Coordinates of N, CA and C in Angstrom, one line a residue:
F1 N 0.8 -1.3 0.2 CA 0.1 0.3 0.1 C 1.2 1.2 0.0
G2 N 2.1 1.0 -0.3 CA 3.2 2.6 0.0 C 4.1 2.7 1.1
H3 N 4.0 2.0 2.1 CA 4.0 2.4 3.2 C 4.5 1.5 4.3
L4 N 5.3 1.6 5.0 CA 5.9 0.8 5.9 C 4.7 0.5 7.1
P5 N 4.4 -0.6 8.2 CA 5.8 -1.6 8.2 C 5.1 -2.5 6.9
L6 N 6.0 -3.4 6.3 CA 5.4 -4.5 5.4 C 6.6 -6.0 5.9
L7 N 5.9 -7.3 5.4 CA 6.4 -8.4 5.2 C 6.8 -9.0 4.8
E8 N 7.6 -9.0 3.8 CA 7.7 -10.3 3.0 C 7.9 -11.7 3.2
V9 N 6.5 -12.5 2.6 CA 6.7 -14.0 3.3 C 6.5 -14.6 1.4
D10 N 7.9 -15.4 1.4 CA 7.6 -16.2 0.1 C 7.6 -15.6 -1.2
G11 N 8.1 -14.0 -1.2 CA 7.9 -13.8 -2.6 C 6.5 -12.8 -2.5
R12 N 5.9 -12.7 -1.4 CA 4.8 -11.9 -1.2 C 5.1 -11.2 -0.4
V13 N 4.1 -9.7 -0.5 CA 4.2 -8.8 0.5 C 3.0 -8.6 1.3
L14 N 3.4 -8.2 2.7 CA 1.9 -8.5 3.4 C 2.5 -6.9 4.1
P15 N 1.3 -5.7 3.8 CA 1.3 -4.9 4.2 C 0.4 -4.9 5.7
T16 N 0.4 -3.6 6.2 CA 0.0 -3.0 7.3 C 0.2 -3.7 8.9
A17 N 0.6 -3.0 10.0 CA 0.8 -3.8 11.1 C 0.0 -4.8 11.7
Y18 N -1.2 -4.5 11.5 CA -1.9 -5.1 11.8 C -2.7 -6.9 11.7
A19 N -2.5 -6.7 9.8 CA -2.3 -7.8 9.4 C -1.3 -8.8 9.6
I20 N 0.1 -7.5 9.2 CA 1.5 -8.5 10.1 C 1.3 -9.4 11.1
N21 N 0.3 -8.5 12.5 CA 0.6 -9.1 13.1 C -0.3 -10.0 13.5
R22 N -1.5 -10.4 12.8 CA -1.9 -11.2 12.8 C -1.6 -13.0 12.5
Y23 N -1.2 -12.6 11.4 CA -0.4 -13.6 10.9 C 1.0 -14.2 11.3
L24 N 1.3 -12.9 12.2 CA 2.5 -13.9 12.7 C 1.6 -14.8 14.2
A25 N 0.7 -13.8 14.9 CA -0.1 -14.7 15.6 C -0.6 -16.0 15.5
K26 N -0.8 -16.3 14.4 CA -1.7 -17.3 14.1 C 0.1 -18.5 13.9
K27 N 0.4 -18.2 12.8 CA 1.7 -18.9 12.2 C 2.4 -18.9 13.6
F28 N 3.1 -18.6 14.8 CA 3.3 -18.9 15.7 C 3.1 -19.6 17.2
G29 N 1.6 -19.6 16.8 CA 0.5 -20.7 18.0 C 0.0 -19.5 18.7
F30 N -0.2 -18.7 18.4 CA -0.4 -17.0 20.0 C -2.0 -16.2 19.0
A31 N -2.6 -16.7 18.1 CA -3.7 -16.1 18.1 C -5.2 -16.7 18.5
G32 N -5.0 -17.5 19.4 CA -5.7 -18.2 20.4 C -6.1 -20.0 19.7
A33 N -6.2 -20.3 20.8 CA -6.8 -22.2 20.8 C -7.9 -22.4 20.0
S34 N -8.9 -21.7 20.5 CA -11.0 -21.7 20.5 C -10.6 -20.4 19.4
L35 N -11.9 -20.4 18.7 CA -12.6 -18.9 18.6 C -12.8 -18.1 19.7
L36 N -13.3 -18.4 20.4 CA -13.5 -17.6 21.6 C -11.9 -16.7 21.8
E37 N -11.1 -17.6 22.0 CA -9.6 -17.0 22.6 C -8.9 -15.7 21.5
A38 N -9.2 -16.7 20.1 CA -8.6 -15.6 18.8 C -9.6 -14.5 18.8
M39 N -11.3 -14.4 19.2 CA -12.0 -12.9 19.4 C -11.2 -12.4 20.0
W40 N -10.5 -13.1 21.5 CA -10.1 -12.0 22.3 C -8.7 -11.4 21.9
V41 N -8.2 -12.2 21.3 CA -7.1 -11.4 20.8 C -7.5 -9.9 19.8
D42 N -8.1 -10.7 19.0 CA -8.3 -9.7 18.2 C -8.7 -8.7 18.4
A43 N -10.1 -8.9 20.0 CA -10.5 -7.3 20.9 C -9.6 -6.8 21.4
L44 N -8.3 -7.5 21.7 CA -7.1 -6.6 22.3 C -6.7 -5.5 21.4
A45 N -6.0 -6.2 20.5 CA -5.5 -5.7 19.1 C -6.4 -4.7 18.7
D46 N -7.5 -4.4 18.6 CA -8.6 -3.2 18.2 C -8.3 -2.7 18.9
L47 N -8.2 -3.0 20.3 CA -8.4 -1.8 21.8 C -7.1 -1.1 21.3
Q48 N -6.1 -1.7 21.3 CA -4.3 -1.1 21.1 C -4.9 -0.1 20.2
Q49 N -5.4 -1.0 19.3 CA -5.7 0.4 17.9 C -6.1 2.0 17.8
D50 N -7.1 1.4 18.7 CA -8.2 2.5 19.2 C -7.4 3.3 19.7
Y51 N -7.0 2.9 20.4 CA -6.3 4.0 21.8 C -4.8 4.5 20.9
F52 N -4.3 4.1 20.3 CA -3.2 5.0 19.7 C -3.6 6.1 18.6
N53 N -4.7 5.8 18.0 CA -5.9 6.0 17.0 C -6.2 8.0 18.1
L54 N -6.5 7.8 18.8 CA -7.1 8.3 20.3 C -5.7 9.4 20.5
I55 N -4.3 8.3 20.7 CA -3.5 9.9 21.7 C -2.7 10.0 19.9
N56 N -2.7 9.8 19.0 CA -2.3 10.1 17.7 C -1.8 12.0 17.9
P57 N -3.0 12.9 18.2 CA -2.6 14.3 18.4 C -1.7 14.8 18.8
L58 N -1.1 14.0 20.2 CA -0.3 14.1 21.3 C 1.3 13.7 20.5
Y59 N 1.9 12.5 19.5 CA 3.1 12.2 18.8 C 3.5 13.6 17.6
P60 N 2.6 14.5 17.3 CA 3.7 15.7 16.9 C 4.1 17.3 18.0
V61 N 3.6 17.4 19.2 CA 4.1 18.4 20.1 C 4.7 17.6 20.5
I62 N 4.4 15.8 21.2 CA 5.8 15.3 22.4 C 7.1 15.9 21.0
L63 N 7.1 15.4 20.0 CA 8.2 15.1 18.9 C 8.6 16.9 18.4
G64 N 7.4 17.9 19.3 CA 8.4 19.2 18.7 C 7.7 19.7 17.2
F65 N 7.0 19.0 16.8 CA 6.7 19.3 15.2 C 5.6 20.3 15.0
V66 N 4.6 20.6 16.8 CA 3.8 21.5 16.5 C 3.6 21.6 17.9
K67 N 3.3 23.4 18.4 CA 3.5 23.6 19.8 C 2.1 23.6 20.1
G68 N 2.2 23.0 21.1 CA 1.2 22.6 22.1 C 0.8 22.6 23.5
D69 N 0.3 22.3 24.4 CA 0.3 22.3 25.9 C 0.4 21.1 26.1
L70 N 1.2 20.2 26.1 CA 1.5 18.8 26.2 C 0.8 18.7 27.5
E71 N 1.6 19.1 28.5 CA 0.8 18.6 29.7 C -1.1 18.6 29.4
Q72 N -1.6 19.6 29.2 CA -3.1 19.7 29.2 C -3.6 18.1 28.6
M73 N -2.8 18.8 27.0 CA -3.7 17.1 26.5 C -2.8 16.1 26.7
Q74 N -2.3 15.7 27.6 CA -2.4 14.9 27.9 C -3.1 14.5 29.3
K75 N -3.7 15.0 30.1 CA -4.8 15.4 31.1 C -6.0 15.0 30.1
D76 N -6.1 16.0 29.2 CA -7.4 15.9 28.4 C -7.4 14.4 27.5
I77 N -6.5 14.0 26.9 CA -6.6 12.5 25.8 C -6.1 11.2 26.7
A78 N -4.7 11.2 26.6 CA -3.9 9.7 27.3 C -5.0 9.4 28.6
I79 N -4.8 10.8 29.5 CA -4.9 9.8 30.9 C -6.7 10.0 31.3
P80 N -7.5 9.9 30.5 CA -9.5 9.3 30.3 C -8.7 7.7 29.8

């Protein structure tokens, strides 16, 4: 899809972090031993994705690319 990360397996490219995570989890036995366990693994991965999407506005301020009140942003976004 034109961006990193990507994983190449047997000459085929697999894009996007969460697709790679799920592929590797299945390959190495961490994707759950049952459908219910697999659902919980997916739910936790989706929760992590939701959290990173929520705190994404903090990164430009943390890295100094954008000015902002980091302390207030942490109180408003990260802590809740």
